[in-house]
Tab-separated table of C-alpha atoms in Angstrom:
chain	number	residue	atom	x	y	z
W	23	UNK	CA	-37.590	-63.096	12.742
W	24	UNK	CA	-39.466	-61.425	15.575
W	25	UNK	CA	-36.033	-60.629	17.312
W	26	UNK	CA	-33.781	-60.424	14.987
W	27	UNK	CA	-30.761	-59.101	17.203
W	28	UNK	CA	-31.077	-61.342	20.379
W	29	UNK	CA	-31.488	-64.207	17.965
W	30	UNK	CA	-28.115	-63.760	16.710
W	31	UNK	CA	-26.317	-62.660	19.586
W	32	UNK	CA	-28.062	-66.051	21.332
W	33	UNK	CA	-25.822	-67.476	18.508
W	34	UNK	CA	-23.008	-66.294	18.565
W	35	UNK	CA	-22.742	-66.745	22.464
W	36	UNK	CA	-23.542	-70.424	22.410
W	37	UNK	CA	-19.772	-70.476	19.650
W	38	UNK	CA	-21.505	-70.910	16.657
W	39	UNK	CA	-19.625	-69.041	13.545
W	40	UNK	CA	-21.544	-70.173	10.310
W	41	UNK	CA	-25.656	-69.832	10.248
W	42	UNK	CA	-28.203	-71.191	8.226
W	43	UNK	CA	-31.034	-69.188	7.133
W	44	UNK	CA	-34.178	-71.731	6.445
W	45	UNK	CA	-37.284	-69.364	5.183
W	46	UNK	CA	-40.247	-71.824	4.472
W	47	UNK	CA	-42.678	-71.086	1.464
W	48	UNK	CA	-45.720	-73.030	1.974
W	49	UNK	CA	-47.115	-75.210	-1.159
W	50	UNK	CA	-50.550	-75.229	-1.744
W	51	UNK	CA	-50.485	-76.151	-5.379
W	52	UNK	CA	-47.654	-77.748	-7.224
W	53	UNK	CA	-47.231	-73.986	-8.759
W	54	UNK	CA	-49.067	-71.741	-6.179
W	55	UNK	CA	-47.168	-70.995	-2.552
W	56	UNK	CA	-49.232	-69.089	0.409
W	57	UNK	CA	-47.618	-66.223	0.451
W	58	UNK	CA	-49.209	-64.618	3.735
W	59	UNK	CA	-47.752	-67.016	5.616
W	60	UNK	CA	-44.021	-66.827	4.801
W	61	UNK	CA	-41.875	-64.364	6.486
W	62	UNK	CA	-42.045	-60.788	3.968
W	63	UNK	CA	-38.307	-60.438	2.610
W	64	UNK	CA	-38.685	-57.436	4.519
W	65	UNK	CA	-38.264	-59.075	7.939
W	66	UNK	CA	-35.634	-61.761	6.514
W	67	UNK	CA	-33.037	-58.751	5.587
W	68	UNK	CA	-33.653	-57.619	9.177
W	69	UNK	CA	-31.937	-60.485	10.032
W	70	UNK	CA	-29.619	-61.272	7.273
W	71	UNK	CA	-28.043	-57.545	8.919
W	72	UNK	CA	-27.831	-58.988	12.045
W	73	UNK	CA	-25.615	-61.547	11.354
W	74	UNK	CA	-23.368	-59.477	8.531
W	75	UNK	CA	-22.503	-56.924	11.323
W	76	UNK	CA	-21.760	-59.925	13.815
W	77	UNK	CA	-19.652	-61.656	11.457
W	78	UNK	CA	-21.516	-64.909	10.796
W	79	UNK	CA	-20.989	-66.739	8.089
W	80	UNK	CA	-24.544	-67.010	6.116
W	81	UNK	CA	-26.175	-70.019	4.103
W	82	UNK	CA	-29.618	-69.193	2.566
W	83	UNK	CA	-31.840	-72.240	2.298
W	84	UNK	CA	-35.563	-71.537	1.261
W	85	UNK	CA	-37.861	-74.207	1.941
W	86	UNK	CA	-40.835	-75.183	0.146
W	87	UNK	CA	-43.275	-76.948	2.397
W	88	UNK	CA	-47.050	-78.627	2.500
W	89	UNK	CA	-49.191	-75.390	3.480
W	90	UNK	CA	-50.449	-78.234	6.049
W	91	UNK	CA	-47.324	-77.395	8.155
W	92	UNK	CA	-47.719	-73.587	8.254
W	93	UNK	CA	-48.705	-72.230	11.586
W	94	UNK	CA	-53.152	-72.633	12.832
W	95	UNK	CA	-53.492	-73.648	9.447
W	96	UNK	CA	-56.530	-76.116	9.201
W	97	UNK	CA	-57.186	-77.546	5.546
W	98	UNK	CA	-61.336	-77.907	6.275
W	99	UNK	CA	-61.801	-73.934	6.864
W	100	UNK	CA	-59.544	-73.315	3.955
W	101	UNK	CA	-59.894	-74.063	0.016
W	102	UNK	CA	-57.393	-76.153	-0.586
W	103	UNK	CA	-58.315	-79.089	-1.821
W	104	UNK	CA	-55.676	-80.768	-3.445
W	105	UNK	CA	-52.831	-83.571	-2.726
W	106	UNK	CA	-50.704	-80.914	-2.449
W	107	UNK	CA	-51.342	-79.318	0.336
W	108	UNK	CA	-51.459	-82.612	2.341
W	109	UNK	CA	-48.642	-84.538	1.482
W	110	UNK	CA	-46.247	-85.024	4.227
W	111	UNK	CA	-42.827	-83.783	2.987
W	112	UNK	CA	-41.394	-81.650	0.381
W	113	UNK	CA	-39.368	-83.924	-1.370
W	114	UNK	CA	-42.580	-85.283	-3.242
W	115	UNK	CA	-43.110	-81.623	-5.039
W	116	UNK	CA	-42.009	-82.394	-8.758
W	117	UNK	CA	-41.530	-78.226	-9.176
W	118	UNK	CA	-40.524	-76.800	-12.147
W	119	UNK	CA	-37.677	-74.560	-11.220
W	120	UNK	CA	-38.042	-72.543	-14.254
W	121	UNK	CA	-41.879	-71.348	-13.530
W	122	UNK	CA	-41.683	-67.747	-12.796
W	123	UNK	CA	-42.897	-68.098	-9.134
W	124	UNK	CA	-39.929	-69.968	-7.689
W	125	UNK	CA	-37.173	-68.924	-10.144
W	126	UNK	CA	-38.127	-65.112	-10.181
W	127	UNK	CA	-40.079	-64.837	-6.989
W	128	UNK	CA	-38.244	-66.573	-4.615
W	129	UNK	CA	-34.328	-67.369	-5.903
W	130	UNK	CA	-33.906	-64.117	-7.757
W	131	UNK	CA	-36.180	-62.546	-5.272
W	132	UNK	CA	-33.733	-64.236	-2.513
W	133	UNK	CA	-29.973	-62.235	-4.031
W	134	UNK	CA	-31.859	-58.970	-4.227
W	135	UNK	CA	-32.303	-59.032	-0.591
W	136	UNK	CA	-29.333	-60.018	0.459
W	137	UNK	CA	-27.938	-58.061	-1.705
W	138	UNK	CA	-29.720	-55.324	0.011
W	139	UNK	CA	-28.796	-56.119	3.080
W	140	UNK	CA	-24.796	-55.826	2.312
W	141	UNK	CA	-25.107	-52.138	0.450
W	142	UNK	CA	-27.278	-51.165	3.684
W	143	UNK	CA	-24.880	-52.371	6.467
W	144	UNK	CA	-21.970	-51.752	4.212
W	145	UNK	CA	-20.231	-55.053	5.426
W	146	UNK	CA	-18.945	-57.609	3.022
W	147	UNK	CA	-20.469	-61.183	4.152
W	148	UNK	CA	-17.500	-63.082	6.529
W	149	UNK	CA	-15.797	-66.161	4.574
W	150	UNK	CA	-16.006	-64.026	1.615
W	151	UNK	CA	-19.368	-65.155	0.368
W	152	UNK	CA	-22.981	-66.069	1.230
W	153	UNK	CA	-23.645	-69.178	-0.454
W	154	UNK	CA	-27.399	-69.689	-1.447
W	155	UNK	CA	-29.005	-73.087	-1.951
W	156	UNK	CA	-30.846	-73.068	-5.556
W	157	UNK	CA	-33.038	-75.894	-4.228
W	158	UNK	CA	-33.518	-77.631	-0.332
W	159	UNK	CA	-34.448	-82.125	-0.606
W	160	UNK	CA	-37.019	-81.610	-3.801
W	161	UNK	CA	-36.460	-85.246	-4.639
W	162	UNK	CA	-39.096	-85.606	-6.962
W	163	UNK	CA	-38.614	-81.982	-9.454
W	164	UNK	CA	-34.793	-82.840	-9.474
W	165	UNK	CA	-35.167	-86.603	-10.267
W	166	UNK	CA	-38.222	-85.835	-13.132
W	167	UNK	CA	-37.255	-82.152	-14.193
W	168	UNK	CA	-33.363	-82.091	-14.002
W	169	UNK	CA	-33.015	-80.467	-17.475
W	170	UNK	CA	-35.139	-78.198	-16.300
W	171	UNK	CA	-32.313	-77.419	-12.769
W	172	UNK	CA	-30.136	-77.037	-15.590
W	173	UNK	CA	-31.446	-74.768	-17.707
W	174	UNK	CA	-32.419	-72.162	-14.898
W	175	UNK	CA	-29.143	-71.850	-13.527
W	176	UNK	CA	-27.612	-71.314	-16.672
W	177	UNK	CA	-30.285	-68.768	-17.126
W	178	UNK	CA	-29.525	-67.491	-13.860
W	179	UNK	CA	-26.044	-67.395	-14.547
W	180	UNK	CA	-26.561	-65.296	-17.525
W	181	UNK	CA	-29.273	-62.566	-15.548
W	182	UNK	CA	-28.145	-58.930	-14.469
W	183	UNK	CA	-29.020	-60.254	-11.013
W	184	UNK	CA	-26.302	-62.776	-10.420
W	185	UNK	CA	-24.011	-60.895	-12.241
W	186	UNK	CA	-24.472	-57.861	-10.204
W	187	UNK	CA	-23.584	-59.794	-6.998
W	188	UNK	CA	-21.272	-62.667	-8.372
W	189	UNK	CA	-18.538	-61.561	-6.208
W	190	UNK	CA	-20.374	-62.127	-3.046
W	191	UNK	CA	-22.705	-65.240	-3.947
W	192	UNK	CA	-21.993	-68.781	-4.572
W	193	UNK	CA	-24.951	-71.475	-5.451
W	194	UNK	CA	-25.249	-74.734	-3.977
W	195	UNK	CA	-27.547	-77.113	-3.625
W	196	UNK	CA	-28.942	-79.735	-0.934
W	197	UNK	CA	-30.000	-83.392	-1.563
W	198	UNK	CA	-32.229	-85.130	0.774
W	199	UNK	CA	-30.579	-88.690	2.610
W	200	UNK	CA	-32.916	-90.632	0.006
W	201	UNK	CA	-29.988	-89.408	-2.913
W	202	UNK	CA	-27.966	-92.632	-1.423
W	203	UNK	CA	-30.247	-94.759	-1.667
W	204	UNK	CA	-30.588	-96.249	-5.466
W	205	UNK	CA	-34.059	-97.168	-5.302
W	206	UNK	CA	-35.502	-93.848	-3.711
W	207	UNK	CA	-33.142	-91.230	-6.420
W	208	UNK	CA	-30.858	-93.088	-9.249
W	209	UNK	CA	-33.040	-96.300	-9.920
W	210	UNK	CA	-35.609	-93.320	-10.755
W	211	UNK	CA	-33.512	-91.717	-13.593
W	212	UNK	CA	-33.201	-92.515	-17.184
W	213	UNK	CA	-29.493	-91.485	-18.875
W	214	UNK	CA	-30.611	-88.313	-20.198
W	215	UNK	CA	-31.421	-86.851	-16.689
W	216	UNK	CA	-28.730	-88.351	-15.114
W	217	UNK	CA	-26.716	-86.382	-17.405
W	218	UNK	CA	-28.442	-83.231	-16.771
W	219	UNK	CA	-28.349	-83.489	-13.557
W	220	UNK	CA	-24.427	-83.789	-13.548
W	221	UNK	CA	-23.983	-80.945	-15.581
W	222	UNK	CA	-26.488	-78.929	-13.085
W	223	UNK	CA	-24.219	-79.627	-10.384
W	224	UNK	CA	-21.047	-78.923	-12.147
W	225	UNK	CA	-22.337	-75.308	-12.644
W	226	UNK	CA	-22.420	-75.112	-8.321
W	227	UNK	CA	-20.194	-74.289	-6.011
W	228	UNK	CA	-21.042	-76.469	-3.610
W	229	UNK	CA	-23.369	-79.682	-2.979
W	230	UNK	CA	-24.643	-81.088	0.553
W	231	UNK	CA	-26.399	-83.866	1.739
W	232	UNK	CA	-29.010	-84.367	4.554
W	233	UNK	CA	-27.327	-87.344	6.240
W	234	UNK	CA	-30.367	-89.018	8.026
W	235	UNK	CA	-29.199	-92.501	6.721
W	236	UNK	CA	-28.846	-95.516	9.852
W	237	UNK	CA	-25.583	-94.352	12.103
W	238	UNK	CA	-25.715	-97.845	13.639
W	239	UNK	CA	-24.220	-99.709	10.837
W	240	UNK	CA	-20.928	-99.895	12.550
W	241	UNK	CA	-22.323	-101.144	15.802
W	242	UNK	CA	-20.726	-104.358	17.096
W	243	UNK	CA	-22.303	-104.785	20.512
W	244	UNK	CA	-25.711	-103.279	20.541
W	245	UNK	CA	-24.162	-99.898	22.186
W	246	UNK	CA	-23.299	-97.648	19.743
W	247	UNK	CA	-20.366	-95.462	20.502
W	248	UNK	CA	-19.533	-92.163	18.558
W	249	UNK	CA	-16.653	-93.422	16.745
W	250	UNK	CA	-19.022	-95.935	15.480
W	251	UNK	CA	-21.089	-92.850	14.018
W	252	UNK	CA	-18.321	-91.090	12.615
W	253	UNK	CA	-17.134	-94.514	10.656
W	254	UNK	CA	-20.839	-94.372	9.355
W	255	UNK	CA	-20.745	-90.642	8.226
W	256	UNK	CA	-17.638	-92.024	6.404
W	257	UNK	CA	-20.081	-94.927	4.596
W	258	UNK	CA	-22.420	-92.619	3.849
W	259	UNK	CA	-20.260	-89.645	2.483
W	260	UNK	CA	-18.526	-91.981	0.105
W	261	UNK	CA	-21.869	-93.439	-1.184
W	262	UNK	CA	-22.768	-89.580	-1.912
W	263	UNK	CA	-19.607	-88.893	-3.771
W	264	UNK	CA	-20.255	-92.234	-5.209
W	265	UNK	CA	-23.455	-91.043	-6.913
W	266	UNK	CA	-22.411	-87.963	-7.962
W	267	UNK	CA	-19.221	-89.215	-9.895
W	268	UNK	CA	-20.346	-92.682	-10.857
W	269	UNK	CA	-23.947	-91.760	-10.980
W	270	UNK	CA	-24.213	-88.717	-12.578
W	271	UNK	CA	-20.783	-88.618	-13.987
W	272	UNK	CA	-19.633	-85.517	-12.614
W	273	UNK	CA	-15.516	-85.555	-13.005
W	274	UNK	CA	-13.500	-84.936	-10.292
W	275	UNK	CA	-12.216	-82.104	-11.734
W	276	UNK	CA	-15.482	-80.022	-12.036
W	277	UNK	CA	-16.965	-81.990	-8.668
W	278	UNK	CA	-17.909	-78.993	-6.749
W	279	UNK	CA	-16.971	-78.499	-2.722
W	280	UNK	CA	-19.320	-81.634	-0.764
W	281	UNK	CA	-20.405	-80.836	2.960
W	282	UNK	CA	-22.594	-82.395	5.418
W	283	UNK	CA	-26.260	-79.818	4.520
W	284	UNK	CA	-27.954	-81.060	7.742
W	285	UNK	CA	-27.643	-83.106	11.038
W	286	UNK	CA	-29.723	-84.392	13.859
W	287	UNK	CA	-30.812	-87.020	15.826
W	288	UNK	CA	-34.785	-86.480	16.041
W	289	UNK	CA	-36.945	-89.068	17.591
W	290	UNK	CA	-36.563	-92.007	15.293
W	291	UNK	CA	-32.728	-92.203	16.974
W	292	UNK	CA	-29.228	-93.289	15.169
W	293	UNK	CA	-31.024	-95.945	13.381
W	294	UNK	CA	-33.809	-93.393	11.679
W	295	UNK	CA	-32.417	-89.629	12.729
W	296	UNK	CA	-34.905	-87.905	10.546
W	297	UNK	CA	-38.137	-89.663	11.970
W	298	UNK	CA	-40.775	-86.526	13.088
W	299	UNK	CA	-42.726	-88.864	15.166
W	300	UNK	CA	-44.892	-86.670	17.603
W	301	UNK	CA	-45.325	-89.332	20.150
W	302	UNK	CA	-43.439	-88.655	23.356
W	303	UNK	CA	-43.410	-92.230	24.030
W	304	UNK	CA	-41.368	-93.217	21.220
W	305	UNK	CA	-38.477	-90.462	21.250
W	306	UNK	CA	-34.973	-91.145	21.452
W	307	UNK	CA	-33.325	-91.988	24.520
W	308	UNK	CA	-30.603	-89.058	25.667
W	309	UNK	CA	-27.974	-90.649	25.215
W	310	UNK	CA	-28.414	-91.494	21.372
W	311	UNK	CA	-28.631	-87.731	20.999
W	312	UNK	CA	-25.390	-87.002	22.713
W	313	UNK	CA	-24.015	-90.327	20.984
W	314	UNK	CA	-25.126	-89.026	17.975
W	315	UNK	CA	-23.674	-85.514	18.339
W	316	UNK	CA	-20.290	-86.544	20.044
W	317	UNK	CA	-19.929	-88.700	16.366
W	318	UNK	CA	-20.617	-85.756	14.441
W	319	UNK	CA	-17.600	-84.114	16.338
W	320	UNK	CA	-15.179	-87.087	16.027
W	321	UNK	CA	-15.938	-87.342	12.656
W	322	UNK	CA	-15.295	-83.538	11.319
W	323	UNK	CA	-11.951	-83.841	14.145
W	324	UNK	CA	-10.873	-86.637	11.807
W	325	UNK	CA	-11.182	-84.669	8.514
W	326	UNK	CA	-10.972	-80.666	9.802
W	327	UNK	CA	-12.063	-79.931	5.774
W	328	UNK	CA	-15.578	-80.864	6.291
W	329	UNK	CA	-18.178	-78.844	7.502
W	330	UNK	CA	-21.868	-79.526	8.640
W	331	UNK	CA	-24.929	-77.732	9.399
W	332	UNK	CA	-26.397	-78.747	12.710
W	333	UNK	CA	-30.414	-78.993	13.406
W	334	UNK	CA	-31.021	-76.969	16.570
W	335	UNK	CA	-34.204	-75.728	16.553
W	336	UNK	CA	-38.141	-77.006	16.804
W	337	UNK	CA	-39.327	-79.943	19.027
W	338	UNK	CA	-37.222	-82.202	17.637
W	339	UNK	CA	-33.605	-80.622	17.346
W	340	UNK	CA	-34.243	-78.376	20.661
W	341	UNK	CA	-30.574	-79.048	22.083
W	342	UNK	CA	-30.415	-75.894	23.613
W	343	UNK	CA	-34.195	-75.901	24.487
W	344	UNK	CA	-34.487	-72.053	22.801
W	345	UNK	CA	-37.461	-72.995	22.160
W	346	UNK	CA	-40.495	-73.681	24.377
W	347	UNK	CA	-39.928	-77.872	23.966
W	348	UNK	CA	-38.962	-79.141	27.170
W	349	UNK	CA	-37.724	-82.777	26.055
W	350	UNK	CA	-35.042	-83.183	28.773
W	351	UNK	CA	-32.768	-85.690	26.911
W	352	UNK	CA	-31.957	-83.103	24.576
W	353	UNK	CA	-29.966	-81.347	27.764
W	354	UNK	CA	-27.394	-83.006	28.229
W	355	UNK	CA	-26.314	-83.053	24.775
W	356	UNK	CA	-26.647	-79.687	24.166
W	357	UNK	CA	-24.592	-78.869	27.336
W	358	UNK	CA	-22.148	-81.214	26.475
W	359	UNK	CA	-22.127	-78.980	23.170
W	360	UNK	CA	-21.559	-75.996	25.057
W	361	UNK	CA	-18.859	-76.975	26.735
W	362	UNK	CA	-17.716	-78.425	23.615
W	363	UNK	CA	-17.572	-74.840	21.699
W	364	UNK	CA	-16.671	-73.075	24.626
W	365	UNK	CA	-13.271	-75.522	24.994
């Protein structure tokens, strides 16, 4: 957000087309986010501009995050002094998506600026529409709350806001890896949210899926190759439209558009992608990164209909090493990239 304009055109050189906007609110109560240290709206539309005038497709994901996470914070000069703040990943917030603070302050909050941003550079968003993610991997609210998914975006449906800007905006929504797995998501549900769920996502226009589940499970020799990885995208996408049509009943015919929300091969490798574990010692080698990433590639060559968001950026994700992380086996697969978008 600091440089809005070299940002994007950093972008856009490297061949990307289609960007993901990721604004992080930081949780210090289940119903109380630190402000201060979120980027203002202000700043955001700065950058929402950018990319309308350089033709980039836009996806608008806010994040809710542990306040732990946010930048110098340090919990013993603070008072915060519940779980909350603590807890290591978002997915454990059971948020009601109806309170006024997220539904008003953040998602309706969230159209109004992009809607400012279009009236003030006067360009209609490329692809036809910015799509904007009602909620980002909150495992917990949508498992124990999904009437409550429901009822705000009917509600939503039914405000000036969205119908002021319906032409432009489309609603999705993205599911953490843990959806495939019965005992972490489904085996949580009784029948009545199951069913409230489905209808929820019957009322989107599109669903994704972070796909951090094991990309080894088609290994036959201990060396994982990337058509190996693209057979186990195939596994894993199936399982996902598995649970949405046998699991939550959605019909085919009202099953919205399914993509790939988020990829990456962090430190935990093709068995665990989404590991965060800080210790250089235990990274990925280099060539389960490039492995990993090749896979991705043969797998959307294979079916040209699916699309995926890529993890480039932090410690982790650094392919392009943008950032100041200087992880070396994260060069050669982002130059293979390169060369990949380039060709």
């Amino acid at each position: 957000f600091d440089n809005p304009q070299g940002v994007v055109q950093k972008i856009t050189q490297a061949g990307f087309s289609r960007v993901c906007i990721v604004p992080t609110w930081f949780m210090i109560d289940l119903d109380k986010v630190g402000w201060k240290r979120t980027a203002s709206f202000s700043r955001q539309k700065e950058l929402i501009k950018q990319l309308l005038r350089q033709g980039q497709e836009i996806i608008y994901r806010p994040h809710l995050d542990p306040v732990k996470y946010s930048a110098g914070y340090e919990q013993q000069l603070t008072d915060d002094h519940g779980w909350v703040a603590g807890i290591p990943w978002r997915g454990m917030f059971d948020i009601d998506p109806m309170a006024a603070w997220y539904r008003e302050q953040i998602v309706e909050a969230s159209i109004k600026m992009l809607a400012e941003a279009i009236a003030e550079t006067g360009v209609f968003p490329a692809g036809g529409a910015i799509r904007l993610d009602l909620g980002a991997e909150l495992m917990n609210s949508t498992i124990f709350r999904s009437e409550r998914w429901l009822e705000m975006v009917k509600e939503l449906k039914g405000s000036q806001t969205y119908q002021q800007n319906k032409s432009w905006l489309r609603l999705g929504h993205n599911f953490s890896h843990h959806v495939q797995i019965d005992a972490d998501f489904l085996g949580r549900m009784n029948a009545a949210s199951r069913k409230a769920l489905g209808l929820y996502i019957q009322e989107l226009d599109t669903v994704t899926v972070s796909q951090y589940m094991d990309l080894t499970i088609k290994d036959q020799d201990g060396m994982v190759e990337p058509a190996e990885v693209a057979a186990a995208l195939d596994i894993h996408l199936k399982v996902f439209e598995k649970v949405l049509s046998a699991g939550l009943g959605v019909p085919q015919g009202s099953m919205p558009s399914i993509e790939l929300g988020e990829y990456g091969i962090g430190w935990g490798g093709l068995r665990h992608p989404n590991l965060w574990d800080g210790d250089p010692d235990k990274r990925a080698a280099g060539d389960e990164v490039l492995v990993g990433l090749q896979g991705l590639i043969n797998w959307m060559e294979k079916n040209p209909e699916q699309k995926a968001l890529l993890w480039i950026s932090g410690p982790y994700y650094d392919l392009f090493r943008w950032g100041s992380f200087q992880f070396p086996e994260r060069t050669e697969a982002g130059l293979w990239l390169s060369r990949y978008l380039r060709d």
